[in-house]
Amino acid sequence: MPETSTMRNSEMHLTESDMPRSEHPNPQFYRQEYLNLNGVWEFEFDDENRGLQERWHREHTFSQRITVPFAFQSRLSGIGESSFHDIVWYRRSVEVPSSFAGKRIILHFGAVDYAATVWVNGEVAAVHEGGHTPFSADITELLRTEQNAVVVRAHDNSRDLAQPRGKQYWEEHSTSIFYTRTTGIWQTVWLEARSILHLERVKITPLLDEKAIDLNVTLGGFGTVATSAYELHVEIDFGEERIAHGRSLLTNEASTLRVSLSAGAHHSVHAWSPEQPHLYDITYSLVADGRVVDQVKGYFGLRKIAVENGKVMLNNRPYFMRMVLDQGYFPDGILTPPSDEAIRQDIELTKAMGFNGARKHQKIEDPRYLYWCDKLGLTVWGEMANTYVYSEVAVKRLVAEWQQAVERDYNHPCIVAWVPLNESWGVPGLLADHRQRAYLTSLYHLTKALDTTRLVISNDGWEHTVSDLCTIHDYESEKQVLQTRYASSDVAVSSTPGQRLVYSPGYHYRGEPIMVTEMGGISFKKSDWNGWGYSSAKSDDDFIQRYAAVVSAMIESPVIQGFCYTQLTDVEQEINGLLTYDRKPKVPLETIRAITEGRGIPADL
């Protein structure tokens, strides 16, 4: 499947070699005709909120330049300004390729933090709220024959704690566990050409036991072609082998069909796992009146995650989860990875240290990260960026954005669990306020209603209500204490690491698999940068011994079904990573791998 655009880039005349993040942003739903709009845009701060009144979307001389998709706070943006600038404007001139003629032109934004308004040639094209989820607009009727002005206004209230923000700090300078903010465009912007009748979305549900997949197909432009029914042709390949080739009549805007993956006499299905990340390629062709009007390419993995008898089951077998906490921050790009190669490197380093999963922490990650996890084999816990207060506004914002996130990432086989809330963030009065407990429980059930195929953790760390897993955060550094605390399920669920109850009032342990999903956090300084961690090591050997102590306590426990070590990399002032912020291993990768996999400290050390 092609991953980069073959179209030329308007105005700036960038080649793919010098365009930032030139790869296709959504390889799960790939159309051939697209135009990547990353690169240099005109830019302006609007600290006095004058832009709307002065109609900057129609005429304004922007005084700065910025490199999209990097936020102005990052060095890669070309600006690198960390002060508060809550309103920012972008402008770019775009020439639509001649090959797009006769089709609908869709303008896509991967993510703009937080609230965005988009104009094309002075007319409103899109309005969106939510700093981590995508949005798009059909701009065909707003286009001119040659140059077209695309203007974006982003409003990101730096101090608003009712805004889903994750680790983005509400003070000017990062400190403790909170990091530099991201404002404005921070994921890829692109144009896409598609027919007026097109595939709007295809939701893929893997059915491992049935050796099949269910496709929920949504059409856009339904009824625009004069025919009694449309046909969807589906081709599924595994490597060079054609597994399925079928067609189905589509008589409604939304349809569901099942496709068998075991039609061939000698074909056995290939399940996806971190150890064997098998993927099937799929091509959708929408046919109307005897001709193909839309074609989309993608892929899927056949994977099943479940809980049985207190154990996590992957593809019907017990699976011990060895995860690492991954904040998804980068020295030069902050929330935006500097390149596709950097994304892949993080996953390869994670696997090289023996982990089979990552808990993406307080960030709805770039879809390219999930693509590489699908392809290389790494399970992922998808987690919402939380608010820090409880209010009707905060609830409304988080629920809306969380639904968009679950919808966006539904088709990724790597995602095996959803985490809508972490450590009671956004529900600080959970123990005393029944409304907050109702909200937490409703998030669990809402997520289950949207996705029945994955595990859902109600409140990762403590004070659970209803949850598929009993997850506990415990930064104890002494192995003996950990061994005692996790010697039995009764002791584990009655413990209070961090002086927090494992379950909220009115809720109790029901036999869920127990996992320690934040632990370790050993700070180890390997550069001139000063920082902190939950405990500290003074030398390579001390670090290795401390890592082995906390990990072996998890692996040797008779009740623990998995762990998540804090964390993959140092981030700004937080130096408890296994890697430095610039992704250099603090100790040999193979040493970490041996401990992570339960093989102990290598004898040659």
Tab-separated table of N, CA and C in Angstrom, residues 200-320:
chain	number	residue	atom	x	y	z
A	200	GLU	N	-18.052	6.345	3.316
A	200	GLU	CA	-17.781	7.294	4.390
A	200	GLU	C	-16.958	6.636	5.495
A	201	ARG	N	-17.319	5.401	5.810
A	201	ARG	CA	-16.618	4.677	6.869
A	201	ARG	C	-16.878	3.195	6.728
A	202	VAL	N	-15.883	2.383	7.049
A	202	VAL	CA	-16.072	0.938	7.165
A	202	VAL	C	-15.517	0.514	8.516
A	203	LYS	N	-16.385	-0.004	9.337
A	203	LYS	CA	-16.016	-0.468	10.673
A	203	LYS	C	-15.816	-1.978	10.618
A	204	ILE	N	-14.611	-2.424	10.997
A	204	ILE	CA	-14.250	-3.834	10.895
A	204	ILE	C	-14.252	-4.469	12.278
A	205	THR	N	-15.074	-5.489	12.470
A	205	THR	CA	-15.105	-6.226	13.733
A	205	THR	C	-14.540	-7.621	13.503
A	206	PRO	N	-13.392	-7.942	14.110
A	206	PRO	CA	-12.812	-9.279	13.912
A	206	PRO	C	-13.569	-10.334	14.706
A	207	LEU	N	-13.776	-11.473	14.100
A	207	LEU	CA	-14.483	-12.590	14.739
A	207	LEU	C	-13.594	-13.826	14.639
A	208	LEU	N	-12.664	-13.938	15.576
A	208	LEU	CA	-11.669	-15.009	15.508
A	208	LEU	C	-12.314	-16.376	15.546
A	209	ASP	N	-13.249	-16.591	16.461
A	209	ASP	CA	-13.846	-17.915	16.612
A	209	ASP	C	-14.660	-18.316	15.391
A	210	GLU	N	-15.282	-17.328	14.760
A	210	GLU	CA	-16.073	-17.595	13.557
A	210	GLU	C	-15.231	-17.590	12.282
A	211	LYS	N	-13.948	-17.234	12.397
A	211	LYS	CA	-13.040	-17.125	11.249
A	211	LYS	C	-13.628	-16.205	10.185
A	212	ALA	N	-14.032	-15.018	10.661
A	212	ALA	CA	-14.718	-14.080	9.776
A	212	ALA	C	-14.530	-12.661	10.298
A	213	ILE	N	-14.982	-11.693	9.526
A	213	ILE	CA	-15.066	-10.314	9.978
A	213	ILE	C	-16.453	-9.783	9.636
A	214	ASP	N	-16.927	-8.873	10.467
A	214	ASP	CA	-18.145	-8.126	10.148
A	214	ASP	C	-17.750	-6.741	9.666
A	215	LEU	N	-18.362	-6.294	8.583
A	215	LEU	CA	-18.124	-4.960	8.037
A	215	LEU	C	-19.388	-4.129	8.200
A	216	ASN	N	-19.278	-3.024	8.925
A	216	ASN	CA	-20.352	-2.048	9.009
A	216	ASN	C	-20.002	-0.901	8.060
A	217	VAL	N	-20.751	-0.798	6.985
A	217	VAL	CA	-20.433	0.119	5.891
A	217	VAL	C	-21.377	1.315	5.927
A	218	THR	N	-20.811	2.515	5.905
A	218	THR	CA	-21.600	3.741	5.828
A	218	THR	C	-21.250	4.471	4.539
A	219	LEU	N	-22.289	4.789	3.760
A	219	LEU	CA	-22.089	5.481	2.481
A	219	LEU	C	-22.295	6.976	2.644
A	220	GLY	N	-21.509	7.746	1.932
A	220	GLY	CA	-21.737	9.173	1.793
A	220	GLY	C	-22.301	9.452	0.415
A	221	GLY	N	-23.182	10.424	0.325
A	221	GLY	CA	-23.785	10.732	-0.970
A	221	GLY	C	-24.794	9.700	-1.420
A	222	PHE	N	-25.385	8.987	-0.452
A	222	PHE	CA	-26.352	7.943	-0.801
A	222	PHE	C	-27.520	8.552	-1.592
A	223	GLY	N	-27.881	7.893	-2.675
A	223	GLY	CA	-28.987	8.350	-3.504
A	223	GLY	C	-28.602	9.323	-4.605
A	224	THR	N	-27.312	9.629	-4.732
A	224	THR	CA	-26.889	10.609	-5.737
A	224	THR	C	-26.695	10.004	-7.121
A	225	VAL	N	-26.591	8.684	-7.206
A	225	VAL	CA	-26.481	7.999	-8.494
A	225	VAL	C	-27.776	7.235	-8.738
A	226	ALA	N	-28.348	7.433	-9.914
A	226	ALA	CA	-29.670	6.857	-10.230
A	226	ALA	C	-29.539	5.362	-10.498
A	227	THR	N	-29.680	4.574	-9.452
A	227	THR	CA	-29.679	3.124	-9.582
A	227	THR	C	-30.441	2.560	-8.399
A	228	SER	N	-30.987	1.365	-8.556
A	228	SER	CA	-31.811	0.788	-7.488
A	228	SER	C	-30.984	0.288	-6.323
A	229	ALA	N	-29.713	-0.044	-6.556
A	229	ALA	CA	-28.854	-0.552	-5.490
A	229	ALA	C	-27.397	-0.361	-5.876
A	230	TYR	N	-26.581	-0.240	-4.838
A	230	TYR	CA	-25.140	-0.165	-5.045
A	230	TYR	C	-24.527	-1.498	-4.647
A	231	GLU	N	-23.373	-1.767	-5.206
A	231	GLU	CA	-22.650	-2.991	-4.859
A	231	GLU	C	-21.333	-2.629	-4.186
A	232	LEU	N	-20.996	-3.386	-3.153
A	232	LEU	CA	-19.684	-3.287	-2.544
A	232	LEU	C	-18.910	-4.551	-2.877
A	233	HIS	N	-17.797	-4.396	-3.569
A	233	HIS	CA	-16.903	-5.507	-3.858
A	233	HIS	C	-15.761	-5.476	-2.844
A	234	VAL	N	-15.488	-6.615	-2.238
A	234	VAL	CA	-14.451	-6.716	-1.213
A	234	VAL	C	-13.432	-7.760	-1.637
A	235	GLU	N	-12.157	-7.379	-1.608
A	235	GLU	CA	-11.065	-8.305	-1.883
A	235	GLU	C	-10.144	-8.333	-0.668
A	236	ILE	N	-9.876	-9.526	-0.153
A	236	ILE	CA	-9.030	-9.688	1.026
A	236	ILE	C	-7.860	-10.588	0.664
A	237	ASP	N	-6.664	-10.082	0.954
A	237	ASP	CA	-5.439	-10.819	0.655
A	237	ASP	C	-4.633	-11.028	1.932
A	238	PHE	N	-3.963	-12.162	2.007
A	238	PHE	CA	-2.964	-12.392	3.045
A	238	PHE	C	-1.654	-12.690	2.328
A	239	GLY	N	-0.741	-11.727	2.376
A	239	GLY	CA	0.464	-11.860	1.573
A	239	GLY	C	0.106	-11.846	0.103
A	240	GLU	N	0.506	-12.846	-0.615
A	240	GLU	CA	0.219	-12.950	-2.044
A	240	GLU	C	-1.034	-13.771	-2.330
A	241	GLU	N	-1.687	-14.255	-1.279
A	241	GLU	CA	-2.838	-15.151	-1.465
A	241	GLU	C	-4.150	-14.390	-1.350
A	242	ARG	N	-5.051	-14.577	-2.302
A	242	ARG	CA	-6.388	-14.020	-2.241
A	242	ARG	C	-7.244	-14.909	-1.332
A	243	ILE	N	-7.706	-14.334	-0.216
A	243	ILE	CA	-8.462	-15.083	0.779
A	243	ILE	C	-9.958	-15.024	0.513
A	244	ALA	N	-10.435	-13.859	0.110
A	244	ALA	CA	-11.872	-13.687	-0.117
A	244	ALA	C	-12.075	-12.661	-1.221
A	245	HIS	N	-13.094	-12.898	-2.002
A	245	HIS	CA	-13.476	-11.961	-3.058
A	245	HIS	C	-14.983	-12.072	-3.211
A	246	GLY	N	-15.672	-11.107	-2.643
A	246	GLY	CA	-17.122	-11.183	-2.681
A	246	GLY	C	-17.750	-9.848	-2.997
A	247	ARG	N	-19.068	-9.861	-3.134
A	247	ARG	CA	-19.814	-8.640	-3.398
A	247	ARG	C	-21.127	-8.681	-2.635
A	248	SER	N	-21.613	-7.499	-2.335
A	248	SER	CA	-22.860	-7.409	-1.578
A	248	SER	C	-23.643	-6.199	-2.054
A	249	LEU	N	-24.952	-6.342	-2.161
A	249	LEU	CA	-25.817	-5.218	-2.508
A	249	LEU	C	-25.987	-4.309	-1.291
A	250	LEU	N	-25.910	-3.012	-1.527
A	250	LEU	CA	-26.113	-2.023	-0.472
A	250	LEU	C	-27.366	-1.235	-0.815
A	251	THR	N	-28.416	-1.467	-0.079
A	251	THR	CA	-29.690	-0.807	-0.374
A	251	THR	C	-30.006	0.323	0.603
A	252	ASN	N	-29.124	0.519	1.588
A	252	ASN	CA	-29.324	1.575	2.574
A	252	ASN	C	-28.032	2.347	2.770
A	253	GLU	N	-28.165	3.475	3.436
A	253	GLU	CA	-26.983	4.294	3.717
A	253	GLU	C	-26.002	3.562	4.626
A	254	ALA	N	-26.515	2.697	5.503
A	254	ALA	CA	-25.678	1.899	6.396
A	254	ALA	C	-26.031	0.433	6.234
A	255	SER	N	-25.016	-0.407	6.076
A	255	SER	CA	-25.237	-1.837	5.871
A	255	SER	C	-24.197	-2.634	6.643
A	256	THR	N	-24.552	-3.880	6.954
A	256	THR	CA	-23.636	-4.791	7.639
A	256	THR	C	-23.527	-6.081	6.848
A	257	LEU	N	-22.300	-6.549	6.669
A	257	LEU	CA	-22.107	-7.831	5.985
A	257	LEU	C	-20.977	-8.595	6.641
A	258	ARG	N	-21.055	-9.896	6.579
A	258	ARG	CA	-20.025	-10.767	7.141
A	258	ARG	C	-19.221	-11.392	6.008
A	259	VAL	N	-17.896	-11.428	6.205
A	259	VAL	CA	-17.003	-12.009	5.206
A	259	VAL	C	-16.229	-13.135	5.866
A	260	SER	N	-16.329	-14.335	5.295
A	260	SER	CA	-15.603	-15.488	5.821
A	260	SER	C	-14.151	-15.439	5.367
A	261	LEU	N	-13.249	-15.854	6.274
A	261	LEU	CA	-11.823	-15.885	5.951
A	261	LEU	C	-11.300	-17.306	5.804
A	262	SER	N	-12.178	-18.277	5.747
A	262	SER	CA	-11.738	-19.670	5.657
A	262	SER	C	-12.426	-20.390	4.519
A	263	ALA	N	-12.656	-19.650	3.436
A	263	ALA	CA	-13.356	-20.264	2.306
A	263	ALA	C	-12.499	-21.294	1.582
A	264	GLY	N	-11.192	-21.044	1.543
A	264	GLY	CA	-10.315	-21.967	0.844
A	264	GLY	C	-10.155	-23.273	1.598
A	265	ALA	N	-10.037	-24.359	0.879
A	265	ALA	CA	-9.986	-25.681	1.504
A	265	ALA	C	-8.753	-25.854	2.383
A	266	HIS	N	-7.648	-25.201	2.001
A	266	HIS	CA	-6.399	-25.393	2.742
A	266	HIS	C	-6.006	-24.158	3.555
A	267	HIS	N	-6.903	-23.201	3.666
A	267	HIS	CA	-6.537	-21.965	4.353
A	267	HIS	C	-6.938	-21.998	5.810
A	268	SER	N	-5.992	-21.728	6.664
A	268	SER	CA	-6.281	-21.539	8.082
A	268	SER	C	-6.084	-20.065	8.399
A	269	VAL	N	-6.903	-19.540	9.297
A	269	VAL	CA	-6.830	-18.115	9.574
A	269	VAL	C	-5.556	-17.781	10.341
A	270	HIS	N	-5.118	-16.550	10.203
A	270	HIS	CA	-3.899	-16.073	10.843
A	270	HIS	C	-4.272	-15.010	11.865
A	271	ALA	N	-4.117	-15.348	13.134
A	271	ALA	CA	-4.464	-14.405	14.194
A	271	ALA	C	-3.348	-13.386	14.384
A	272	TRP	N	-3.754	-12.177	14.822
A	272	TRP	CA	-2.788	-11.115	15.121
A	272	TRP	C	-2.381	-11.190	16.586
A	273	SER	N	-1.081	-11.042	16.848
A	273	SER	CA	-0.567	-10.947	18.210
A	273	SER	C	0.757	-10.190	18.136
A	274	PRO	N	1.277	-9.684	19.278
A	274	PRO	CA	2.592	-9.045	19.228
A	274	PRO	C	3.692	-9.977	18.730
A	275	GLU	N	3.547	-11.260	19.029
A	275	GLU	CA	4.558	-12.222	18.600
A	275	GLU	C	4.438	-12.552	17.116
A	276	GLN	N	3.229	-12.513	16.591
A	276	GLN	CA	2.982	-12.776	15.169
A	276	GLN	C	1.935	-11.769	14.665
A	277	PRO	N	2.384	-10.584	14.287
A	277	PRO	CA	1.437	-9.517	13.904
A	277	PRO	C	0.912	-9.676	12.477
A	278	HIS	N	0.133	-10.737	12.276
A	278	HIS	CA	-0.408	-11.009	10.947
A	278	HIS	C	-1.483	-9.982	10.581
A	279	LEU	N	-1.376	-9.452	9.396
A	279	LEU	CA	-2.359	-8.493	8.902
A	279	LEU	C	-2.886	-8.934	7.547
A	280	TYR	N	-4.162	-8.727	7.338
A	280	TYR	CA	-4.811	-8.955	6.047
A	280	TYR	C	-4.977	-7.606	5.335
A	281	ASP	N	-4.706	-7.582	4.048
A	281	ASP	CA	-4.996	-6.400	3.234
A	281	ASP	C	-6.416	-6.501	2.710
A	282	ILE	N	-7.097	-5.352	2.659
A	282	ILE	CA	-8.477	-5.343	2.185
A	282	ILE	C	-8.678	-4.179	1.228
A	283	THR	N	-9.392	-4.434	0.141
A	283	THR	CA	-9.732	-3.413	-0.847
A	283	THR	C	-11.241	-3.365	-1.002
A	284	TYR	N	-11.797	-2.152	-0.846
A	284	TYR	CA	-13.230	-1.937	-1.023
A	284	TYR	C	-13.442	-1.206	-2.350
A	285	SER	N	-14.342	-1.719	-3.176
A	285	SER	CA	-14.712	-1.048	-4.420
A	285	SER	C	-16.220	-0.836	-4.408
A	286	LEU	N	-16.629	0.430	-4.480
A	286	LEU	CA	-18.048	0.772	-4.508
A	286	LEU	C	-18.481	0.915	-5.951
A	287	VAL	N	-19.476	0.123	-6.337
A	287	VAL	CA	-19.916	0.061	-7.731
A	287	VAL	C	-21.339	0.592	-7.835
A	288	ALA	N	-21.543	1.502	-8.768
A	288	ALA	CA	-22.873	2.049	-9.031
A	288	ALA	C	-23.093	2.088	-10.533
A	289	ASP	N	-24.224	1.548	-10.943
A	289	ASP	CA	-24.567	1.555	-12.352
A	289	ASP	C	-23.481	0.895	-13.203
A	290	GLY	N	-22.872	-0.160	-12.644
A	290	GLY	CA	-21.905	-0.947	-13.390
A	290	GLY	C	-20.492	-0.415	-13.397
A	291	ARG	N	-20.200	0.672	-12.698
A	291	ARG	CA	-18.835	1.197	-12.705
A	291	ARG	C	-18.364	1.483	-11.279
A	292	VAL	N	-17.047	1.384	-11.107
A	292	VAL	CA	-16.455	1.655	-9.797
A	292	VAL	C	-16.399	3.163	-9.594
A	293	VAL	N	-17.077	3.654	-8.548
A	293	VAL	CA	-17.102	5.089	-8.274
A	293	VAL	C	-16.199	5.467	-7.103
A	294	ASP	N	-15.794	4.489	-6.299
A	294	ASP	CA	-14.902	4.774	-5.188
A	294	ASP	C	-14.142	3.506	-4.844
A	295	GLN	N	-12.857	3.677	-4.536
A	295	GLN	CA	-12.040	2.533	-4.118
A	295	GLN	C	-11.144	2.959	-2.961
A	296	VAL	N	-11.144	2.144	-1.921
A	296	VAL	CA	-10.375	2.425	-0.710
A	296	VAL	C	-9.610	1.168	-0.328
A	297	LYS	N	-8.359	1.358	0.095
A	297	LYS	CA	-7.538	0.248	0.548
A	297	LYS	C	-7.294	0.374	2.048
A	298	GLY	N	-7.158	-0.777	2.709
A	298	GLY	CA	-6.889	-0.790	4.140
A	298	GLY	C	-6.336	-2.132	4.568
A	299	TYR	N	-6.438	-2.411	5.842
A	299	TYR	CA	-5.957	-3.680	6.381
A	299	TYR	C	-6.698	-3.949	7.685
A	300	PHE	N	-6.558	-5.165	8.195
A	300	PHE	CA	-7.122	-5.499	9.504
A	300	PHE	C	-6.355	-6.663	10.094
A	301	GLY	N	-6.547	-6.868	11.384
A	301	GLY	CA	-5.979	-8.016	12.072
A	301	GLY	C	-7.083	-8.804	12.751
A	302	LEU	N	-6.944	-10.107	12.746
A	302	LEU	CA	-7.919	-10.990	13.382
A	302	LEU	C	-7.435	-11.265	14.801
A	303	ARG	N	-8.100	-10.626	15.771
A	303	ARG	CA	-7.614	-10.660	17.148
A	303	ARG	C	-8.785	-10.656	18.119
A	304	LYS	N	-8.631	-11.403	19.222
A	304	LYS	CA	-9.673	-11.474	20.242
A	304	LYS	C	-9.042	-11.237	21.610
A	305	ILE	N	-9.591	-10.312	22.365
A	305	ILE	CA	-9.132	-10.059	23.728
A	305	ILE	C	-10.317	-10.263	24.662
A	306	ALA	N	-10.108	-10.969	25.752
A	306	ALA	CA	-11.212	-11.294	26.651
A	306	ALA	C	-10.673	-11.587	28.040
A	307	VAL	N	-11.589	-11.758	28.993
A	307	VAL	CA	-11.256	-12.149	30.363
A	307	VAL	C	-11.977	-13.457	30.672
A	308	GLU	N	-11.234	-14.422	31.171
A	308	GLU	CA	-11.822	-15.700	31.578
A	308	GLU	C	-11.157	-16.171	32.866
A	309	ASN	N	-11.971	-16.443	33.871
A	309	ASN	CA	-11.487	-17.008	35.136
A	309	ASN	C	-10.324	-16.216	35.730
A	310	GLY	N	-10.465	-14.898	35.706
A	310	GLY	CA	-9.456	-14.048	36.325
A	310	GLY	C	-8.188	-13.864	35.538
A	311	LYS	N	-8.209	-14.264	34.261
A	311	LYS	CA	-7.023	-14.114	33.417
A	311	LYS	C	-7.367	-13.340	32.148
A	312	VAL	N	-6.376	-12.602	31.656
A	312	VAL	CA	-6.501	-11.950	30.356
A	312	VAL	C	-6.212	-12.987	29.277
A	313	MET	N	-7.099	-13.060	28.290
A	313	MET	CA	-6.956	-14.042	27.218
A	313	MET	C	-6.772	-13.311	25.886
A	314	LEU	N	-5.696	-13.608	25.197
A	314	LEU	CA	-5.475	-13.098	23.849
A	314	LEU	C	-5.590	-14.273	22.888
A	315	ASN	N	-6.557	-14.187	21.987
A	315	ASN	CA	-6.795	-15.256	21.010
A	315	ASN	C	-7.012	-16.602	21.707
A	316	ASN	N	-7.800	-16.532	22.800
A	316	ASN	CA	-8.243	-17.704	23.561
A	316	ASN	C	-7.142	-18.377	24.381
A	317	ARG	N	-6.025	-17.680	24.612
A	317	ARG	CA	-4.959	-18.216	25.435
A	317	ARG	C	-4.567	-17.188	26.495
A	318	PRO	N	-4.194	-17.641	27.703
A	318	PRO	CA	-3.757	-16.693	28.733
A	318	PRO	C	-2.591	-15.846	28.227
A	319	TYR	N	-2.644	-14.560	28.553
A	319	TYR	CA	-1.624	-13.642	28.041
A	319	TYR	C	-1.191	-12.700	29.155
A	320	PHE	N	0.068	-12.818	29.576
A	320	PHE	CA	0.622	-11.950	30.602
A	320	PHE	C	1.101	-10.669	29.924
